[in-house]
mmCIF file of C-alpha atoms in Angstrom:
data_model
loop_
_atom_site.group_PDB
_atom_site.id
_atom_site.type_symbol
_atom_site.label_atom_id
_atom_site.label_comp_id
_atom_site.label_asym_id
_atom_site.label_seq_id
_atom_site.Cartn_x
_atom_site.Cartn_y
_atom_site.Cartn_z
ATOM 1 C CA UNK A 699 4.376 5.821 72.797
ATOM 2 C CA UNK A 700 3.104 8.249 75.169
ATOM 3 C CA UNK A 701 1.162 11.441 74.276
ATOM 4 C CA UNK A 702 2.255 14.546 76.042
ATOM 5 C CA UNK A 703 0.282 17.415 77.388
ATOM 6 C CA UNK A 704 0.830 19.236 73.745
ATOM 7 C CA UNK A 705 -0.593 16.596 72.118
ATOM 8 C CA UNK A 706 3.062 15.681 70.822
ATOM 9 C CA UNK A 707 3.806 11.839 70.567
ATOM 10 C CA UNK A 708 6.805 11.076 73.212
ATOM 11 C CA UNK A 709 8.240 7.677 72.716
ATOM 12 C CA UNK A 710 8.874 5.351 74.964
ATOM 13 C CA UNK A 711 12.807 4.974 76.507
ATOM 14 C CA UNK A 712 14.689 1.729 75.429
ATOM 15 C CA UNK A 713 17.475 0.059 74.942
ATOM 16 C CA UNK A 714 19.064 -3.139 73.714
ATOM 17 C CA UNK A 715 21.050 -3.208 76.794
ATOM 18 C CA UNK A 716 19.958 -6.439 79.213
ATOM 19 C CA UNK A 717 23.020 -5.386 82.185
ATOM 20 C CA UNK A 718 23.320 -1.997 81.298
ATOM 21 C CA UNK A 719 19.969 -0.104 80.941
ATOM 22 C CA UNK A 720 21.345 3.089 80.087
ATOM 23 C CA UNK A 721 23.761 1.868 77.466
ATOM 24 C CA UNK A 722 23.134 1.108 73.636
ATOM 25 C CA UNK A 723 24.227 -2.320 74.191
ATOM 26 C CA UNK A 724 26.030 -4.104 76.549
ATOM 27 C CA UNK A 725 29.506 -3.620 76.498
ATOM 28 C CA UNK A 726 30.594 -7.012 75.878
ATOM 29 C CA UNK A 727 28.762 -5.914 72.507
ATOM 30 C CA UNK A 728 29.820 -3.041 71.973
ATOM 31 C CA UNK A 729 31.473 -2.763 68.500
ATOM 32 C CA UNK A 730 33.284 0.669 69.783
ATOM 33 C CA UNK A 731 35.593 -1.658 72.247
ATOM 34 C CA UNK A 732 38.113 -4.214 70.203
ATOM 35 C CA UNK A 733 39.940 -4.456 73.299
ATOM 36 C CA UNK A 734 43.098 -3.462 71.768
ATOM 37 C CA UNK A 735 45.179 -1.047 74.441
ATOM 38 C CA UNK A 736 45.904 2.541 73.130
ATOM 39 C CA UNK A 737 49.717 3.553 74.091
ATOM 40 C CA UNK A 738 50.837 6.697 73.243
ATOM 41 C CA UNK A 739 49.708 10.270 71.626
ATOM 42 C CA UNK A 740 48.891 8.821 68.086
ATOM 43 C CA UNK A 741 47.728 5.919 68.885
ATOM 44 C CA UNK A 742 45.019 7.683 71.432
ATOM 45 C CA UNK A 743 43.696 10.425 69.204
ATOM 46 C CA UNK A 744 43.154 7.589 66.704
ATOM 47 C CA UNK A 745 40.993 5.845 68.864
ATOM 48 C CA UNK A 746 38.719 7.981 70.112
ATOM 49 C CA UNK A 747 38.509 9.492 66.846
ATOM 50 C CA UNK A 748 37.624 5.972 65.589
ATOM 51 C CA UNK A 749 34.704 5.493 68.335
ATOM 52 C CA UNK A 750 33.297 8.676 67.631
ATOM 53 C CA UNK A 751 32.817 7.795 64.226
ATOM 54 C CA UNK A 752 31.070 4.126 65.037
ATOM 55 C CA UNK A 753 29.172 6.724 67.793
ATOM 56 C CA UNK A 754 27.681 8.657 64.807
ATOM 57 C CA UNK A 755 27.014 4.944 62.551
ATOM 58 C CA UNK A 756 25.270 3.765 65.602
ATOM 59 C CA UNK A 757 22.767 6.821 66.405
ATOM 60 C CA UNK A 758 21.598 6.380 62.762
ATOM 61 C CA UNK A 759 21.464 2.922 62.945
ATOM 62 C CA UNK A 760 17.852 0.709 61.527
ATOM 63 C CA UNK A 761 16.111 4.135 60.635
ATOM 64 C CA UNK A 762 14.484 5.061 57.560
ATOM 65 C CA UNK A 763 14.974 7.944 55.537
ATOM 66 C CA UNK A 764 12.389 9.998 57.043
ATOM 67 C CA UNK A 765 13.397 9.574 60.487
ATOM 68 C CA UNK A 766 17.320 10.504 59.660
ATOM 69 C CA UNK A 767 15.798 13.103 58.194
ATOM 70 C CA UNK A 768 13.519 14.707 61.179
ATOM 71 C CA UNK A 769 14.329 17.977 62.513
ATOM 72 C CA UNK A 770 15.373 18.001 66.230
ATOM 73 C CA UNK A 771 12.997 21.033 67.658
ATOM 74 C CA UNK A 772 12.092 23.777 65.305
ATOM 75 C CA UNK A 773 13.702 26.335 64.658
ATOM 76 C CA UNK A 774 16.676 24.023 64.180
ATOM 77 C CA UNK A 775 17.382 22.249 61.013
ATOM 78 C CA UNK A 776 19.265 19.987 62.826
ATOM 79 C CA UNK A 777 18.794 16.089 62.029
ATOM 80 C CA UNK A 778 21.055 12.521 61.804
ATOM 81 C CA UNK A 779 20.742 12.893 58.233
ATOM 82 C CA UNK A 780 22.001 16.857 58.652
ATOM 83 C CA UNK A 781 24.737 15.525 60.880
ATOM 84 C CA UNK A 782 26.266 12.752 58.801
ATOM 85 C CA UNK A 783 26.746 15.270 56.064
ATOM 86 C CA UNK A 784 27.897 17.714 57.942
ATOM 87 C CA UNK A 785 30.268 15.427 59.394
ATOM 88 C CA UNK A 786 31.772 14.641 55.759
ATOM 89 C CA UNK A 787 31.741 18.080 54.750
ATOM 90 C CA UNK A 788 34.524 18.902 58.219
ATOM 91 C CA UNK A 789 36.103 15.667 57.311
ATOM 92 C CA UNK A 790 36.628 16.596 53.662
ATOM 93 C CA UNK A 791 37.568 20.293 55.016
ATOM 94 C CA UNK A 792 40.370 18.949 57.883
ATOM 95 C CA UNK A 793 41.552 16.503 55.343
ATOM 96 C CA UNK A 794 41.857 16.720 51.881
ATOM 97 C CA UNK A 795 41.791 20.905 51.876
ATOM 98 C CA UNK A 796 43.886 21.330 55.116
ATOM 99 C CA UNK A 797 46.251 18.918 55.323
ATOM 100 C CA UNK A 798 46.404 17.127 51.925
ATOM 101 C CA UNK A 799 46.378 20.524 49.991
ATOM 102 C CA UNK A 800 43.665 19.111 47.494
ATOM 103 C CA UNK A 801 41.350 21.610 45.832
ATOM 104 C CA UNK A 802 38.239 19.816 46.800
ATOM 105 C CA UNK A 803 35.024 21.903 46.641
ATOM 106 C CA UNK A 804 32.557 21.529 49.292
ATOM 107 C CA UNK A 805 29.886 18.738 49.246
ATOM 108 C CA UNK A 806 26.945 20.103 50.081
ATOM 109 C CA UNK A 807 27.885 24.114 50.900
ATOM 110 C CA UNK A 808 28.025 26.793 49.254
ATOM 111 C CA UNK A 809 28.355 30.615 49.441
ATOM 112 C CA UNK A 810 24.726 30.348 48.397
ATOM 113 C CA UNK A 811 23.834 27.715 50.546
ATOM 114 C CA UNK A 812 25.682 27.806 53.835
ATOM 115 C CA UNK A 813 23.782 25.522 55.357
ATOM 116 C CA UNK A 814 23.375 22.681 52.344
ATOM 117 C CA UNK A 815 24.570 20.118 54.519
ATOM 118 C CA UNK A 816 21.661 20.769 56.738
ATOM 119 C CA UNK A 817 18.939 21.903 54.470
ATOM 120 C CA UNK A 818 19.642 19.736 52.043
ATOM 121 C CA UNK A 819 18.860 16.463 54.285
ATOM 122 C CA UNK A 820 15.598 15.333 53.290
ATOM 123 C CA UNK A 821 13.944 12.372 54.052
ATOM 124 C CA UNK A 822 14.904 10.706 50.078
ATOM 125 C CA UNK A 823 16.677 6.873 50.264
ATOM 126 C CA UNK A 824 18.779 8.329 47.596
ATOM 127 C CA UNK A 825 19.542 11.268 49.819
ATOM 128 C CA UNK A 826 21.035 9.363 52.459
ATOM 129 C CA UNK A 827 22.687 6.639 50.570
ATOM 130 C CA UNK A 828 24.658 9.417 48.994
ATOM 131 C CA UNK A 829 25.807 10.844 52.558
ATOM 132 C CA UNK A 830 26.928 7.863 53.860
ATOM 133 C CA UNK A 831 29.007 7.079 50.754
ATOM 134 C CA UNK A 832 30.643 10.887 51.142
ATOM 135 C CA UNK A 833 31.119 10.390 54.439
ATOM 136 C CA UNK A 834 32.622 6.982 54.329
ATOM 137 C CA UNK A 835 34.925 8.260 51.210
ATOM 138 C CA UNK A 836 36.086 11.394 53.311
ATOM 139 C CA UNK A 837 36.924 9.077 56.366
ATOM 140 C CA UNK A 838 38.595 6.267 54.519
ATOM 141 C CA UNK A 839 41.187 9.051 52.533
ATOM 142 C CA UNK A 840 41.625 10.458 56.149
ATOM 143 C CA UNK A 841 42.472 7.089 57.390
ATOM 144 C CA UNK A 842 44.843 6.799 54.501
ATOM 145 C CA UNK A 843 46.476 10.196 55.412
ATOM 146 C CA UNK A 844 46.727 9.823 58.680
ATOM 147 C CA UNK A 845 48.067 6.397 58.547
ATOM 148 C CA UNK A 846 50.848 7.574 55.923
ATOM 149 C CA UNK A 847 51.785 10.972 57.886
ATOM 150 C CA UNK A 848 54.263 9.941 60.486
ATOM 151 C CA UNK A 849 54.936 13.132 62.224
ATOM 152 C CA UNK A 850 51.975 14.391 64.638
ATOM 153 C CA UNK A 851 53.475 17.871 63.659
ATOM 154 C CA UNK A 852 53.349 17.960 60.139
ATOM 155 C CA UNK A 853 51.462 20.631 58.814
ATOM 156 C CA UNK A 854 49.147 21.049 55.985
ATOM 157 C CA UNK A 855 48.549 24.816 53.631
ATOM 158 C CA UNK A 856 46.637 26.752 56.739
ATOM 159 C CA UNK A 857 49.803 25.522 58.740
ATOM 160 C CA UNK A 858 47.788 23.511 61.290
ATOM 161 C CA UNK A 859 49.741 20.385 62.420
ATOM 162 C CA UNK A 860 48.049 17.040 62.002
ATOM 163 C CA UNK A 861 47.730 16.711 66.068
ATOM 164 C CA UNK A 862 45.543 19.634 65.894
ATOM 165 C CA UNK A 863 43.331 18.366 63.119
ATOM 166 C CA UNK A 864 42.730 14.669 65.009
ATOM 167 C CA UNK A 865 42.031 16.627 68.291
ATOM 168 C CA UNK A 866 39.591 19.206 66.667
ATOM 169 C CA UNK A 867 38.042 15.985 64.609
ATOM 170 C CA UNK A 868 37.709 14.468 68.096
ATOM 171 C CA UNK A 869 35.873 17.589 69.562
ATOM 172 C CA UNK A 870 33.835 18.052 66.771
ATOM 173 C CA UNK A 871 32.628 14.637 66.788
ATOM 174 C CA UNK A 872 31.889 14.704 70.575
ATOM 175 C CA UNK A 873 29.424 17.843 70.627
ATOM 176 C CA UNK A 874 27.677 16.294 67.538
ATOM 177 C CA UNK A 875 27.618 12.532 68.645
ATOM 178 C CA UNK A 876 25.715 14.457 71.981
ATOM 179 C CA UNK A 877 23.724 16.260 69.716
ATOM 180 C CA UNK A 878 22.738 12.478 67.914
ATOM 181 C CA UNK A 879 21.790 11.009 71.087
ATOM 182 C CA UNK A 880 19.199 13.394 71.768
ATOM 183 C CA UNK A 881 17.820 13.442 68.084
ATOM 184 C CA UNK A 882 18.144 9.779 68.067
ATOM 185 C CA UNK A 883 15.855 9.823 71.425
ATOM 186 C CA UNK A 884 13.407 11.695 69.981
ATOM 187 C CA UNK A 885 12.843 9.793 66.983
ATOM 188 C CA UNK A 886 12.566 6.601 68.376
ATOM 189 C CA UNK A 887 13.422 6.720 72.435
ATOM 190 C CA UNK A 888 16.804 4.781 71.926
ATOM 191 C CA UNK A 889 18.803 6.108 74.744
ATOM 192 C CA UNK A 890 22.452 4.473 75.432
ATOM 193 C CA UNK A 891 26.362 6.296 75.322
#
């Protein structure tokens, strides 16, 4: 690590990349590519929706519970931890509210507590072992959804089709994957896509 003018610690850029320096890994390692060809709308939205989610598994990846934890800049209560239950709360949301019709209550928010998904990630084991199994549990029934909807255009109570669910997933999983890379270079100067 490097010590900035402000007396903040910077650490050092890295990667585990030996051919690609400003990759995670190399790509022939890259657990995002199964090399299987996407043809067609479906199968497309799928897919990226699929690497965006390994994206968000791999920013958090070998860091403890106070580092998912860390705020990105203040005043921002932004952190991995923040966005991995923020990411099940908007899968639980798309999913089991919108198009399932389910009355599931929020995870974390509340009228309260808008923010619980964010304020509530503190740097506790326990903490984030219970937002990765909500998040896993939210993707795996929309997995299960998805997989048994056949129509693109089916619709769920708000009357949003299905397409427009796995394309708003897809967005909202790009700005905050771009959001993780920065926190995640922060914490520990991992850089990579």
């Amino acid at each position: 690590m490097t010590t900035s003018p402000d007396a903040e610690a910077t650490p050092t850029r890295w990667t585990r990349a030996t051919t690609s320096p400003d990759m995670w890994v190399d790509p022939d390692e890259d657990p995002r590519e199964d090399g299987s060809e996407t043809v067609g709308e479906r199968a497309t939205l799928l897919d990226y929706l699929r690497r965006y989610r390994l994206t968000m598994e791999l920013k958090c990846a070998d860091l403890d519970a106070g580092q998912l934890a860390l705020r990105s800049v203040p005043p921002s209560t932004m952190s991995l931890l923040g966005l991995v239950r923020h990411m099940a709360e908007v899968e639980r949301r798309w999913f089991r509210r919108e198009l399932a019709g389910e009355d599931a209550p929020s995870l974390y928010c509340s009228k309260a507590d808008r923010d619980g998904d964010w304020d509530g990630a503190v740097g506790d084991p326990e903490v984030v072992d219970e937002a990765w199994r909500a998040w896993r549990v939210e993707v795996a029934f929309a997995e299960r959804l998805v997989s048994e909807t056949a129509d693109l255009g089916t619709v769920g109570r708000g009357r949003v089709p299905l397409r427009d669910i796995l394309v708003h997933m897809v967005e909202e999983y790009a700005r905050h994957c771009g959001h993780a890379d920065l926190i995640r270079e922060r914490i520990d100067g991992r850089v990579g896509q």
